mmCIF file of C-alpha atoms in Angstrom:
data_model
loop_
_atom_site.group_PDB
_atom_site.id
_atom_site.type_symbol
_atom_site.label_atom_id
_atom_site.label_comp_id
_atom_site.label_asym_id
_atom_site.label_seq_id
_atom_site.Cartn_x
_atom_site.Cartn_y
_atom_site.Cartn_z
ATOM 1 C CA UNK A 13 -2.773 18.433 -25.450
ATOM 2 C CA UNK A 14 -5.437 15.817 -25.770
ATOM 3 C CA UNK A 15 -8.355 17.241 -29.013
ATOM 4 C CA UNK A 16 -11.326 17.784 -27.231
ATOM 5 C CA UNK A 17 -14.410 15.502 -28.671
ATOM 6 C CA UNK A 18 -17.845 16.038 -29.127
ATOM 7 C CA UNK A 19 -20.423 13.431 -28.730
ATOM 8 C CA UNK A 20 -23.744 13.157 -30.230
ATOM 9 C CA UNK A 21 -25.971 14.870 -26.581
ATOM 10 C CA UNK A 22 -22.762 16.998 -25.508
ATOM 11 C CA UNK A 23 -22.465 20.677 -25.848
ATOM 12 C CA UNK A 24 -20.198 21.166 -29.173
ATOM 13 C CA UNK A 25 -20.321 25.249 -29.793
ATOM 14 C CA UNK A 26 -21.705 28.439 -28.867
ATOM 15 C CA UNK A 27 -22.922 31.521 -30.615
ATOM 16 C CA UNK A 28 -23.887 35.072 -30.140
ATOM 17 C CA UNK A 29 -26.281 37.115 -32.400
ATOM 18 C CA UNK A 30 -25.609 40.804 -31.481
ATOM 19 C CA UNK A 31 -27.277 44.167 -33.159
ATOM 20 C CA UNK A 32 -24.479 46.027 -31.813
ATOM 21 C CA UNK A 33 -21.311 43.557 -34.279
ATOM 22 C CA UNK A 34 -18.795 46.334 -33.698
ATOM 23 C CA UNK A 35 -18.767 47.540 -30.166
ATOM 24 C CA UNK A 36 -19.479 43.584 -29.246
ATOM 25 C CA UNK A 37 -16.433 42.992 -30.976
ATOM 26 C CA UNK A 38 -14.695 45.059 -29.290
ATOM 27 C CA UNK A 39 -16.008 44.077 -25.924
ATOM 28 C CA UNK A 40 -15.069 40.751 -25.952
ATOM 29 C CA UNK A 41 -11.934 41.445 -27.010
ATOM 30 C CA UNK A 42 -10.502 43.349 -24.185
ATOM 31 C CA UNK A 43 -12.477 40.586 -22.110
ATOM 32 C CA UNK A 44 -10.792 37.658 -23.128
ATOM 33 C CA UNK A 45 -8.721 38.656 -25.899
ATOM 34 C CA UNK A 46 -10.555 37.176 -28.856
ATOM 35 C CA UNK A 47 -9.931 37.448 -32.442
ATOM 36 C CA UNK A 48 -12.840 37.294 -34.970
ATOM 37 C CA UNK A 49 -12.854 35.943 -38.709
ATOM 38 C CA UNK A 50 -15.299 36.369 -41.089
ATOM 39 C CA UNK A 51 -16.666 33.770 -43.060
ATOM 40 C CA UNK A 52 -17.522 35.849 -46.177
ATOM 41 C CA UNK A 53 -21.046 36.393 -47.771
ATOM 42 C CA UNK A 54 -21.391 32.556 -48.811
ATOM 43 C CA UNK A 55 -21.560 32.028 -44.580
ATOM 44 C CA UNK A 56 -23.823 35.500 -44.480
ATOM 45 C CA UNK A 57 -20.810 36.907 -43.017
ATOM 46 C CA UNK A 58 -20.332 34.761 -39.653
ATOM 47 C CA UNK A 59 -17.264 34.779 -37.977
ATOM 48 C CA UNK A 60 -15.603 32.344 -36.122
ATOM 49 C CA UNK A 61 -14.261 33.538 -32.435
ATOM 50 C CA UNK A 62 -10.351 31.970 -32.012
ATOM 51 C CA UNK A 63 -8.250 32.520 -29.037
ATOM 52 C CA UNK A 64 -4.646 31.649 -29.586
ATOM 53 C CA UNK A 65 -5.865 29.774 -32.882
ATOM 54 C CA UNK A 66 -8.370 27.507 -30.666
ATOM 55 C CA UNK A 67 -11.416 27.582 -32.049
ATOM 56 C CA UNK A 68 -14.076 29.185 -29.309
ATOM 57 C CA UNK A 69 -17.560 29.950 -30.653
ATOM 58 C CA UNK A 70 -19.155 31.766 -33.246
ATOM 59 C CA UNK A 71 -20.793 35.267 -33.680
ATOM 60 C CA UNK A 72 -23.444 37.118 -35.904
ATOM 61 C CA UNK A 73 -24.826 40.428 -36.830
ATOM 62 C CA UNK A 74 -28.570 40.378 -36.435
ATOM 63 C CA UNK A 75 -30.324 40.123 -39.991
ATOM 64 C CA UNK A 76 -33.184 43.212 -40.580
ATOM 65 C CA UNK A 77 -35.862 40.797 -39.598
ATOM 66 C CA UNK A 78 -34.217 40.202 -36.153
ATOM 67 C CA UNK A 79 -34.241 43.548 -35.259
ATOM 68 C CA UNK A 80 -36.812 42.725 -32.493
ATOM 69 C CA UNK A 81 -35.218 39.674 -30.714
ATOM 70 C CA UNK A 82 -32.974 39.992 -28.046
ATOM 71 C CA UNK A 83 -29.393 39.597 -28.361
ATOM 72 C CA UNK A 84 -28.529 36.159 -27.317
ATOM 73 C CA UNK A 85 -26.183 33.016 -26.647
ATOM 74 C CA UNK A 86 -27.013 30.373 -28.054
ATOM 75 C CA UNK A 87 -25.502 26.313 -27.450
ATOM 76 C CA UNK A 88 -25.436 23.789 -29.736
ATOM 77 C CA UNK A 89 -25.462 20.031 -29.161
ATOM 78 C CA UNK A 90 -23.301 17.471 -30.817
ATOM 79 C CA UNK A 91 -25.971 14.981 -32.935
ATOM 80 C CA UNK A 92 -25.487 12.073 -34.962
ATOM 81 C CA UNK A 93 -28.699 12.745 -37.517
ATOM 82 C CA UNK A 94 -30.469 16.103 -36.688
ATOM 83 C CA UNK A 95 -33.509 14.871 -39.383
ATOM 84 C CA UNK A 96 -34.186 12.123 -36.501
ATOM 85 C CA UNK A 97 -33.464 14.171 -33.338
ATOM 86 C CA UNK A 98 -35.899 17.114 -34.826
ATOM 87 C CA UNK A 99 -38.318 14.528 -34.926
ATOM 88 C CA UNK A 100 -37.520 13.514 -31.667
ATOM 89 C CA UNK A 101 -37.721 16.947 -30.317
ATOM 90 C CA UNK A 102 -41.329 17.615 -31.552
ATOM 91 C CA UNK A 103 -42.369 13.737 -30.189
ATOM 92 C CA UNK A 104 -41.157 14.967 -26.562
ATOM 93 C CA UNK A 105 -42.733 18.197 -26.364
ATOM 94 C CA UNK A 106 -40.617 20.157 -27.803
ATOM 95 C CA UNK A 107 -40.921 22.729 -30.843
ATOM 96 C CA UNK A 108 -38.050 23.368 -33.542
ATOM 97 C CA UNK A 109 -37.800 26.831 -34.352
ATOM 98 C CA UNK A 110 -35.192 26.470 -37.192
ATOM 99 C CA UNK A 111 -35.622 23.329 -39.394
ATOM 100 C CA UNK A 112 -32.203 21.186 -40.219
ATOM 101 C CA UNK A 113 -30.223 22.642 -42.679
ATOM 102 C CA UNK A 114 -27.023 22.120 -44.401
ATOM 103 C CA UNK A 115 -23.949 24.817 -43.542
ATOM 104 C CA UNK A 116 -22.050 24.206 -46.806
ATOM 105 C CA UNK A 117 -19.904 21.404 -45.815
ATOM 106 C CA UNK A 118 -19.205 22.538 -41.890
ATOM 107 C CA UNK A 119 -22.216 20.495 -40.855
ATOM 108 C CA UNK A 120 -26.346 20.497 -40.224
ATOM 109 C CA UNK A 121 -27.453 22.862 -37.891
ATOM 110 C CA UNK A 122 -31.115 23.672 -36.105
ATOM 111 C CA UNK A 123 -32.564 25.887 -33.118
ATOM 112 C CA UNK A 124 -35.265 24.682 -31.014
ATOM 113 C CA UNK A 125 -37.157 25.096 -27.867
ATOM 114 C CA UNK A 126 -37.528 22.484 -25.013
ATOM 115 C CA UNK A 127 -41.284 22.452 -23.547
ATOM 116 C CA UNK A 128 -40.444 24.849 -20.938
ATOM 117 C CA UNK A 129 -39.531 27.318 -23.539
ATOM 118 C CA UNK A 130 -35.524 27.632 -23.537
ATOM 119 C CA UNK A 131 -34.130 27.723 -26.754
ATOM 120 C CA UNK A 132 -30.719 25.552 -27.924
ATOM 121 C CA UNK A 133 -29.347 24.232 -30.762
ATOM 122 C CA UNK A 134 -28.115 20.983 -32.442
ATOM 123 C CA UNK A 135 -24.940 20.532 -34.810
ATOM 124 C CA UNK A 136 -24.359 17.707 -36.704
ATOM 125 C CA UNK A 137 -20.747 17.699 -37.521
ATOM 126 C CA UNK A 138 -19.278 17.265 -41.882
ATOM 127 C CA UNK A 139 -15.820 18.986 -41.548
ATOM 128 C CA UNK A 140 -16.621 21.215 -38.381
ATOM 129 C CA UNK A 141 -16.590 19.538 -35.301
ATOM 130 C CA UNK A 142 -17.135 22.674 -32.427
ATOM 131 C CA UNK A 143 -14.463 24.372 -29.998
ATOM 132 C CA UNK A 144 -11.534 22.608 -29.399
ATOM 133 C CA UNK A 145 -10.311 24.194 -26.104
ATOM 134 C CA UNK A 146 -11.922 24.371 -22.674
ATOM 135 C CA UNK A 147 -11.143 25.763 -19.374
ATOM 136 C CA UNK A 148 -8.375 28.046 -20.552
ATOM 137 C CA UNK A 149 -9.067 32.097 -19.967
ATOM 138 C CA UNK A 150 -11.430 32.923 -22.701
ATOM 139 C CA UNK A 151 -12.377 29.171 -23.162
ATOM 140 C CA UNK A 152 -16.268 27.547 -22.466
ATOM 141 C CA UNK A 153 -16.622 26.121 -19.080
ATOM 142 C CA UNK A 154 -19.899 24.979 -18.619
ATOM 143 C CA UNK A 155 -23.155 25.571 -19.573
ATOM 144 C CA UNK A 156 -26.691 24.962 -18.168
ATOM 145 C CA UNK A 157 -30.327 25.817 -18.633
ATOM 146 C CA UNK A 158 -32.710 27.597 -16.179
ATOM 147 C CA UNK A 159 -35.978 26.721 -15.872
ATOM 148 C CA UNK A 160 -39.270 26.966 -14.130
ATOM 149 C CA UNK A 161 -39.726 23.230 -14.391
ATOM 150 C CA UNK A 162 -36.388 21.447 -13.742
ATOM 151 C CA UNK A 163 -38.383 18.520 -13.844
ATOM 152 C CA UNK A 164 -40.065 18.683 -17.050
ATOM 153 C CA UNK A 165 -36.673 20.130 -18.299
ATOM 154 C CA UNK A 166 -34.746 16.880 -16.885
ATOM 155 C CA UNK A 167 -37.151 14.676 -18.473
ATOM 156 C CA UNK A 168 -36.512 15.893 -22.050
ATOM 157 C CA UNK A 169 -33.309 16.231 -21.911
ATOM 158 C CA UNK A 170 -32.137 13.058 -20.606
ATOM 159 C CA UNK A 171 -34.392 11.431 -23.136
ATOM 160 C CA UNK A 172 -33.359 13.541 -25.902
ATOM 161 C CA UNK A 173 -29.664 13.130 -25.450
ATOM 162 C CA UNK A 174 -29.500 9.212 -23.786
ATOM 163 C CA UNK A 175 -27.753 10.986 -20.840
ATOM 164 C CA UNK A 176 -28.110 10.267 -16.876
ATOM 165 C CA UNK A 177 -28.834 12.713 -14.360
ATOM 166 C CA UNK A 178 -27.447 14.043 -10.524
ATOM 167 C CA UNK A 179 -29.758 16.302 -8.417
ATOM 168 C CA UNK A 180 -26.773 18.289 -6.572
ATOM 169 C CA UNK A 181 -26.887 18.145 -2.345
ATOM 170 C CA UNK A 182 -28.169 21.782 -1.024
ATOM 171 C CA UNK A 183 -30.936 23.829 -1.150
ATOM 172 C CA UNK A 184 -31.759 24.398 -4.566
ATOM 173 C CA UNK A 185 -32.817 22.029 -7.336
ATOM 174 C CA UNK A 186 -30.197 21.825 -9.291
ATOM 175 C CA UNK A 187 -29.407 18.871 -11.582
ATOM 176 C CA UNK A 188 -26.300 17.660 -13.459
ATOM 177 C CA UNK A 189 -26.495 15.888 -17.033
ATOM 178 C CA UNK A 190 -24.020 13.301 -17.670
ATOM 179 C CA UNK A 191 -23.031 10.863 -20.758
ATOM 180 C CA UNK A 192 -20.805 7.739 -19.601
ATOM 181 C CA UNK A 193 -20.189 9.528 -16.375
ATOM 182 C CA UNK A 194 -18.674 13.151 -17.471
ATOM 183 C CA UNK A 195 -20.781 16.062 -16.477
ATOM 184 C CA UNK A 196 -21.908 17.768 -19.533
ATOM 185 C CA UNK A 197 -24.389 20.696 -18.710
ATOM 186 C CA UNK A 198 -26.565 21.658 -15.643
ATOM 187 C CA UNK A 199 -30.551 22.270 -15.314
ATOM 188 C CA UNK A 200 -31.254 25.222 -12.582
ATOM 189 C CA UNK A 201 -34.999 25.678 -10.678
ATOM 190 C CA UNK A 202 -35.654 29.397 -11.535
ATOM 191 C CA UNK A 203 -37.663 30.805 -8.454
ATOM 192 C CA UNK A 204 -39.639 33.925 -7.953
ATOM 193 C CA UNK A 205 -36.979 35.097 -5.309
ATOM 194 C CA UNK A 206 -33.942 35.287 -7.761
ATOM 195 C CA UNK A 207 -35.544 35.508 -11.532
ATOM 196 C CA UNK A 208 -38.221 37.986 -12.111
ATOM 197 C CA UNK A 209 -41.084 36.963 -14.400
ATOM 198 C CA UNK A 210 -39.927 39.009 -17.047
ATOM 199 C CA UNK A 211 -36.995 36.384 -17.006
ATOM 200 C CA UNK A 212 -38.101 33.599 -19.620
ATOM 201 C CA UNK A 213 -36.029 30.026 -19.322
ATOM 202 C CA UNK A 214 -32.798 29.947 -20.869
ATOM 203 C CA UNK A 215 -29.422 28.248 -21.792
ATOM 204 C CA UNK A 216 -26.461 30.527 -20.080
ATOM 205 C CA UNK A 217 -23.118 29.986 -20.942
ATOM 206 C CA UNK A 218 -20.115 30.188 -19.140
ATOM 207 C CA UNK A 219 -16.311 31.038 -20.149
ATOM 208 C CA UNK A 220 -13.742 30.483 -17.647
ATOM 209 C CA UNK A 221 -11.575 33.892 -16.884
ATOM 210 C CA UNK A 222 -8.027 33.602 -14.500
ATOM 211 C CA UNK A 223 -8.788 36.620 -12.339
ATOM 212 C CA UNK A 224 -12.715 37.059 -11.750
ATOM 213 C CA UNK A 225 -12.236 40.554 -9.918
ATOM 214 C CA UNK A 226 -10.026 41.905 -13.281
ATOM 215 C CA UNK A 227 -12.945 40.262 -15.767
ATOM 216 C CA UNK A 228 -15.553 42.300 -13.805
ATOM 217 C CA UNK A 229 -13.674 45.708 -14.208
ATOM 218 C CA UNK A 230 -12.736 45.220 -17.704
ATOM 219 C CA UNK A 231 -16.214 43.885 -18.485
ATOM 220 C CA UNK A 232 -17.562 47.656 -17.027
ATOM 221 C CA UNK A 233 -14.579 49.369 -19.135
ATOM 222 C CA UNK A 234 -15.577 47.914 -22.184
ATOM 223 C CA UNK A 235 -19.652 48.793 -22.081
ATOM 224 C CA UNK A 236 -20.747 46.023 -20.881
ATOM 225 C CA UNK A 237 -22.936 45.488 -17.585
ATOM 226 C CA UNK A 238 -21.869 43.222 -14.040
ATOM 227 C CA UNK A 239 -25.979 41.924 -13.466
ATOM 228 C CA UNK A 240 -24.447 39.241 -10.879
ATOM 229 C CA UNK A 241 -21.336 40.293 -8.694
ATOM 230 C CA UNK A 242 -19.119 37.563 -8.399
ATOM 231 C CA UNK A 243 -19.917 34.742 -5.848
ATOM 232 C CA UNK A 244 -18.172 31.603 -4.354
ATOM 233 C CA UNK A 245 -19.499 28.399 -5.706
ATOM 234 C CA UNK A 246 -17.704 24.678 -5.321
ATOM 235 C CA UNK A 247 -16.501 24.951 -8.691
ATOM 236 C CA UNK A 248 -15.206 28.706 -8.742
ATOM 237 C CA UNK A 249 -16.205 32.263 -8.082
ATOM 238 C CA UNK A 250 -18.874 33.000 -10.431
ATOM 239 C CA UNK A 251 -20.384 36.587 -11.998
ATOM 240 C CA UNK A 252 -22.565 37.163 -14.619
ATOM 241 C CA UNK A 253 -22.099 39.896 -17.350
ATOM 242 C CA UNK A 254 -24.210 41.554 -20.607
ATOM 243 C CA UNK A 255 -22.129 42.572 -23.699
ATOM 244 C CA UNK A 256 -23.258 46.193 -24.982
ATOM 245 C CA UNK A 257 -26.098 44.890 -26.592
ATOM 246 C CA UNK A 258 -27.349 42.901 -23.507
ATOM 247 C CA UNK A 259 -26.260 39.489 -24.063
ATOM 248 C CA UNK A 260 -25.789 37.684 -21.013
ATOM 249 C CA UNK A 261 -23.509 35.166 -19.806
ATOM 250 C CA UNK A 262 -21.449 33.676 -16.903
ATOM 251 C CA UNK A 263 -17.689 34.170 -16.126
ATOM 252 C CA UNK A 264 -16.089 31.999 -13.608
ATOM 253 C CA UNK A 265 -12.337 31.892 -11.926
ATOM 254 C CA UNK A 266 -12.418 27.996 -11.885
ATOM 255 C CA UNK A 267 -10.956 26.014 -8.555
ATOM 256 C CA UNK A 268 -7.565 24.415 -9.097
#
């Protein structure tokens, strides 16, 4: 199997910060038959998700002073210096919620917001380099952000990462971000039709199941919550889910 690479403007890992560790645990689990490792209190006890000894994403207990923020998904960016790129973030509109910081000798890590509000992160590898499998059950698949300005949203990121962009044929705005012609992440119009209000911009992130129908049941089994049945898409029949403390995120029974 070819290693999987990372680089600098292309998604590199994933992470969920839950208030709920054990029963999330558990959940995700049955859904795609995770194992979780803790880190120990030097890495405030975060674990790193494996399937099958892959590496797939991280995970977190909610600190005391999170207690009020939704539990959340999070995607992280490959970056070659993320000193310069938070710099380059605030230049294009953008705010950085976290400031760069060292993770032992795993990497440099910060969270920001793009100027339509959606948060993400950047990593900038040491010895950690993200997940190393894709596409397999369990495995990311894709990721993209939804937005009530695509445009806007298109225009920062593009800049921010040095990538090109596709709008998609059809009737929604939907573009495609690419670096030397791979697709690396989409950038969905939210409209008033589909997304309530309530529904700020966000980064959703998909993991790629074999049987779509069985995800959805065991998803239900497990405590979590089917907000999006599954639908037929040119890549794949899609569905989205919330864990039992309301994360969401997108499975999808890819074409093959």
């Amino acid at each position: 199997m070819t290693a999987l690479t990372h680089p600098a403007g292309t998604p590199t890992w994933f992470d969920l910060s839950t208030g709920k560790p054990e029963e999330t645990k558990a959940f995700y689990s049955a859904l795609f038959g995770w194992t979780f490792e803790d880190q120990g209190a030097d890495y405030g006890h975060y674990h790193r998700v494996r399937k099958g000894g892959e590496e797939i994403a991280g995970f977190m207990a909610k600190s005391p002073d999170m207690a009020g923020m939704p539990s959340m998904w999070t995607v992280y960016f490959s970056s070659d210096d993320a000193q310069a790129d938070a710099d380059r973030i605030r230049e294009l509109g953008g705010n950085v919620m976290v400031e760069p910081m060292q993770v032992h000798r795993m990497g440099h890590m910060l969270v920001a917001t793009d100027p339509t509000g959606a948060a993400f992160g950047l990593w900038q590898p040491l010895d950690f380099h993200g997940y190393t499998v894709a596409g397999a059950h369990g495995a990311p698949a894709w990721q993209e952000v939804l937005t009530r300005d695509s445009s806007g949203a298109r225009a920062f990121y593009t800049t921010l990462f040095g990538a090109d962009s596709d709008q998609m044929p059809g009737g929604m705005t939907y573009y495609t971000l690419k670096k030397d012609d791979v697709e690396t992440a989409g950038i969905m119009q939210m409209d008033d039709g589909h997304w309530p209000a309530s529904v700020p911009p966000h980064w959703m992130t998909y993991f790629a199941v074999d049987d779509i129908q069985q995800a959805v049941k065991t998803a239900e089994a497990s405590g979590g919550t089917v907000t999006v049945t599954p639908f037929d898409s040119p890549f794949g029949t899609i569905a989205v889910l919330a864990d039992p403390d309301g994360a969401t995120f997108s499975v999808i029974q890819l074409k093959r």
